[in-house]
Coordinates of C-alpha atoms and ligand atoms in Angstrom, one line a residue:
M1 CA 0.0 0.0 0.0
K2 CA 1.3 3.5 -0.9
Y3 CA 0.3 6.5 1.1
Q4 CA -1.3 9.3 -1.0
I5 CA 0.6 12.5 -0.2
I6 CA -1.2 15.3 -1.9
A7 CA 0.0 18.9 -2.2
N8 CA -2.8 21.4 -2.4
W9 CA -1.0 24.6 -3.5
K10 CA -4.3 26.6 -3.5
M11 CA -3.8 30.0 -5.2
N12 CA 0.0 29.8 -4.9
P13 CA 2.7 30.5 -6.0
L14 CA 2.4 33.8 -7.9
L15 CA 5.1 33.2 -10.5
E16 CA 5.8 30.5 -13.1
K17 CA 9.4 30.3 -12.1
E18 CA 8.5 29.7 -8.4
A19 CA 6.1 27.0 -9.4
L20 CA 8.7 25.3 -11.6
S21 CA 11.3 25.5 -8.9
L22 CA 9.0 24.0 -6.3
F23 CA 7.9 21.2 -8.6
N24 CA 11.4 20.4 -9.8
S25 CA 12.8 20.1 -6.4
I26 CA 10.2 17.5 -5.5
R27 CA 10.6 15.7 -8.8
K28 CA 14.3 15.3 -8.3
K29 CA 13.7 13.3 -5.1
A30 CA 10.3 11.7 -5.9
E31 CA 11.6 8.2 -6.9
K32 CA 13.3 7.8 -3.6
F33 CA 10.0 8.0 -1.7
K34 CA 8.8 4.5 -2.3
K35 CA 6.0 4.6 0.2
S36 CA 4.3 7.6 -1.2
E37 CA 2.3 8.4 -4.3
I38 CA 3.0 12.1 -4.6
I39 CA 0.2 14.2 -6.2
I40 CA 0.8 17.9 -6.8
C41 CA -2.3 20.0 -7.3
P42 CA -1.2 23.5 -8.5
P43 CA -3.4 26.2 -9.9
F44 CA -4.8 25.3 -13.3
L45 CA -2.3 27.6 -15.1
F46 CA 0.7 25.6 -14.0
L47 CA -0.6 22.2 -15.0
F48 CA 0.7 22.9 -18.5
L49 CA 4.2 23.2 -17.1
F50 CA 4.2 19.9 -15.4
K51 CA 2.3 17.6 -17.9
S52 CA 5.6 16.3 -19.4
K53 CA 7.2 15.8 -16.0
I54 CA 5.0 13.3 -14.3
S55 CA 6.2 9.8 -13.4
K56 CA 5.1 6.7 -11.7
N57 CA 5.5 8.2 -8.3
L58 CA 4.7 11.9 -9.1
K59 CA 1.3 12.8 -10.5
I60 CA -0.6 16.0 -11.0
G61 CA -4.1 16.9 -9.9
A62 CA -6.5 19.8 -10.3
Q63 CA -8.0 21.6 -7.4
N64 CA -11.5 21.8 -8.9
C65 CA -13.3 21.3 -12.2
F66 CA -16.7 21.8 -13.8
F67 CA -19.1 18.9 -14.5
E68 CA -20.1 19.9 -18.0
E69 CA -17.9 18.8 -20.8
K70 CA -17.9 22.0 -23.0
G71 CA -19.9 25.1 -23.8
A72 CA -20.8 28.5 -22.6
F73 CA -19.5 28.4 -19.0
T74 CA -17.3 31.4 -18.6
G75 CA -14.3 30.8 -16.4
E76 CA -14.7 27.1 -16.0
I77 CA -12.5 24.1 -16.9
S78 CA -13.8 20.7 -17.8
L79 CA -12.5 17.2 -17.0
K80 CA -12.0 16.5 -20.7
M81 CA -9.6 19.5 -20.8
L82 CA -7.8 18.3 -17.7
K83 CA -7.4 14.8 -19.2
N84 CA -5.5 16.4 -22.1
F85 CA -3.0 17.8 -19.6
K86 CA -2.2 14.3 -18.0
V87 CA -4.2 15.2 -14.9
E88 CA -5.0 12.0 -13.1
Y89 CA -6.6 13.4 -9.9
V90 CA -9.1 16.1 -9.0
I91 CA -9.8 17.5 -5.6
L92 CA -13.6 18.0 -5.2
G93 CA -15.7 19.7 -2.5
H94 CA -12.8 21.4 -0.7
S95 CA -14.3 23.4 2.2
E96 CA -13.0 26.6 0.6
R97 CA -15.0 25.9 -2.5
R98 CA -18.1 25.1 -0.5
R99 CA -17.6 28.3 1.6
Y100 CA -16.5 30.9 -0.8
F101 CA -18.0 29.6 -4.1
G102 CA -21.2 28.1 -2.8
E103 CA -20.6 24.6 -3.8
T104 CA -23.3 22.2 -2.6
D105 CA -23.2 18.5 -2.0
E106 CA -25.4 18.1 -5.1
M107 CA -22.9 20.0 -7.3
I108 CA -20.1 17.8 -5.9
N109 CA -22.1 14.7 -6.8
K110 CA -22.3 15.9 -10.4
K111 CA -18.5 16.6 -10.4
I112 CA -17.8 13.1 -9.1
K113 CA -20.0 11.5 -11.8
A114 CA -18.2 13.6 -14.4
S115 CA -14.8 12.6 -13.0
I116 CA -15.7 8.9 -13.2
K117 CA -16.9 9.4 -16.8
N118 CA -13.5 10.9 -17.7
K119 CA -11.5 8.4 -15.6
I120 CA -10.0 11.1 -13.4
N121 CA -9.6 10.0 -9.8
P122 CA -11.7 12.1 -7.4
I123 CA -10.4 13.2 -4.0
L124 CA -13.6 14.1 -2.2
C125 CA -13.2 16.5 0.8
I126 CA -15.5 16.3 3.7
G127 CA -15.5 17.8 7.2
E128 CA -17.4 19.7 9.8
T129 CA -17.2 23.3 10.8
L130 CA -16.3 24.4 14.4
K131 CA -20.0 25.2 15.0
E132 CA -21.1 21.8 13.8
R133 CA -18.5 20.1 16.0
R134 CA -19.6 22.1 19.0
E135 CA -23.2 21.1 18.4
N136 CA -22.1 17.4 18.2
K137 CA -23.1 17.2 14.5
T138 CA -19.7 16.0 13.1
F139 CA -20.9 12.5 12.2
K140 CA -24.2 13.7 10.9
V141 CA -22.4 16.1 8.6
L142 CA -19.9 13.6 7.4
E143 CA -22.7 11.1 6.6
R144 CA -24.7 13.7 4.7
Q145 CA -21.7 14.8 2.7
I146 CA -20.6 11.3 1.8
K147 CA -24.1 10.0 0.9
T148 CA -25.0 13.0 -1.2
A149 CA -21.7 13.2 -3.0
L150 CA -21.9 9.5 -3.9
K151 CA -25.6 9.4 -4.6
G152 CA -26.5 7.3 -7.6
I153 CA -22.9 6.1 -8.1
S154 CA -22.7 2.3 -8.3
Q155 CA -19.8 0.1 -7.3
K156 CA -19.4 -0.9 -10.9
S157 CA -19.0 2.7 -12.1
L158 CA -16.6 3.5 -9.2
Q159 CA -14.4 0.7 -10.4
R160 CA -13.3 3.0 -13.2
V161 CA -11.4 5.3 -10.8
K162 CA -9.6 5.3 -7.5
L163 CA -11.7 7.3 -5.1
S164 CA -10.2 8.9 -2.0
L165 CA -12.0 10.6 0.8
A166 CA -10.2 13.4 2.7
Y167 CA -11.4 14.1 6.1
E168 CA -10.7 17.8 6.5
P169 CA -12.3 19.4 9.6
V170 CA -12.8 23.0 8.5
W171 CA -11.6 24.3 11.9
A172 CA -8.3 22.6 11.5
I173 CA -7.4 24.0 8.0
G174 CA -4.7 26.6 7.9
K175 CA -4.8 27.1 11.6
G176 CA -1.4 25.6 12.5
K177 CA -3.1 23.1 14.8
S178 CA -4.4 19.8 13.5
C179 CA -7.1 17.6 14.8
S180 CA -6.0 15.0 17.4
E181 CA -5.0 11.6 16.1
R182 CA -7.7 10.0 18.2
E183 CA -10.4 12.2 16.6
I184 CA -8.9 11.5 13.1
E185 CA -9.1 7.8 13.9
K186 CA -12.7 8.1 15.0
A187 CA -13.7 10.0 11.8
S188 CA -11.7 7.6 9.6
L189 CA -13.5 4.6 11.1
F190 CA -16.9 6.3 10.8
I191 CA -16.2 7.2 7.1
K192 CA -15.4 3.5 6.4
K193 CA -18.6 2.5 8.2
I194 CA -20.7 4.7 6.0
L195 CA -18.9 3.5 2.9
A196 CA -19.6 -0.1 4.0
K197 CA -23.3 0.7 3.8
L198 CA -22.9 1.8 0.2
Y199 CA -20.4 -0.7 -1.2
S200 CA -19.2 -4.2 -0.6
I201 CA -16.5 -4.8 2.1
S202 CA -14.0 -6.1 -0.4
F203 CA -14.4 -3.0 -2.5
L204 CA -13.6 -0.7 0.4
K205 CA -10.0 -1.7 0.1
R206 CA -9.9 0.4 -3.1
I207 CA -11.0 3.6 -1.4
K208 CA -8.5 5.5 0.6
V209 CA -9.3 7.7 3.6
L210 CA -7.0 10.6 4.0
Y211 CA -6.6 13.5 6.5
G212 CA -6.0 17.2 5.8
G213 CA -5.8 20.2 8.1
S214 CA -2.6 21.8 9.4
V215 CA -0.4 18.8 8.5
N216 CA 3.3 19.5 8.9
E217 CA 6.7 17.8 9.2
K218 CA 6.2 17.3 12.9
N219 CA 2.8 15.6 12.9
A220 CA 2.6 13.8 9.5
K221 CA 4.0 10.5 10.7
K222 CA 1.9 10.3 13.8
I223 CA -1.3 11.2 12.0
L224 CA -0.8 8.5 9.4
K225 CA 0.0 5.9 12.1
E226 CA -2.3 6.8 14.9
G227 CA -5.1 8.4 12.9
R228 CA -5.3 5.3 10.7
V229 CA -5.5 7.1 7.4
E230 CA -3.9 6.2 4.1
G231 CA -2.7 9.6 3.1
L232 CA -2.5 13.3 3.7
L233 CA -3.8 16.4 2.0
I234 CA -1.4 19.2 2.7
G235 CA -1.9 22.9 2.1
S236 CA 0.6 25.5 3.4
A237 CA 3.3 22.9 4.4
S238 CA 3.4 21.8 0.7
L239 CA 4.6 25.2 -0.4
K240 CA 7.9 25.0 1.3
K241 CA 10.1 22.5 -0.5
E242 CA 12.2 21.5 2.5
V243 CA 9.2 21.0 4.7
F244 CA 7.3 18.9 2.1
I245 CA 10.4 16.8 1.4
K246 CA 10.8 16.3 5.2
I247 CA 7.2 15.0 5.3
L248 CA 7.9 12.5 2.5
K249 CA 11.0 11.4 4.4
E250 CA 8.9 10.9 7.6
V251 CA 6.5 8.7 5.6
E252 CA 9.4 6.4 4.5
E253 CA 10.0 5.7 8.2
I254 CA 6.6 4.3 8.9
Ligands
PGA301 P1 -3.5 23.3 5.4 O1 -4.6 23.1 4.3 O2 -2.6 22.2 5.4 O3 -2.8 24.6 5.1 O4 -4.2 23.4 6.7 C1 -5.1 21.9 4.0 C2 -6.2 22.0 2.9 O5 -6.9 23.0 2.9 O6 -6.3 21.0 2.1

């Protein structure tokens, strides 16, 4: 089993040369990190720079997409277009997209269906807000997000892709303080329980549960081991080459 280590660059860096330098420094070392599948998700513009540089261990992903294939949708990018750029993964339903761009569970469901159609592996983000956690609604929210996002998607159609679910508590994103390993483990087990209601137990092995939210070089190994997750979705710590490489080194030691 390889851990999925995903770099979510968000709206960074500003310059092409910075993006190239960051990508190249990871690429130089990527083959050494046997236990990780490294997936770099830069802003759309930079995908073009990296499409000829991917390898077995180093893939590229998009941070979003639109579910329609083509047409009059100003400002949008389709999965068919992404496919042309050797994009193998797409992050869907990130809490920043839900919060700032009004993405609903129903829209995310359409995007997942479109990603399956185009054979691009979806990384579905789910997670509760601080208010929801305080009101003891964490599991209710996770269940709704999973069930709506996967509504109408059969096991047979899911076989076309590798699905990952990233548990990203909204209150732990970009805060410098991650969720505790114990809480991550509880959420991870709960997510698997919900998935088990939708798909067969043997099929669940194909679905990875990941964690994201203030992952850094100090907590990465512990989260993977004690949080019982099969990968990490990393925001700010993926923008510093030394830090991201340190995380990959830590994963090798598990
Ligand atoms: P962070 O972001 O690592 O900066 O908390 C994670 C994410 O939003 O995916």
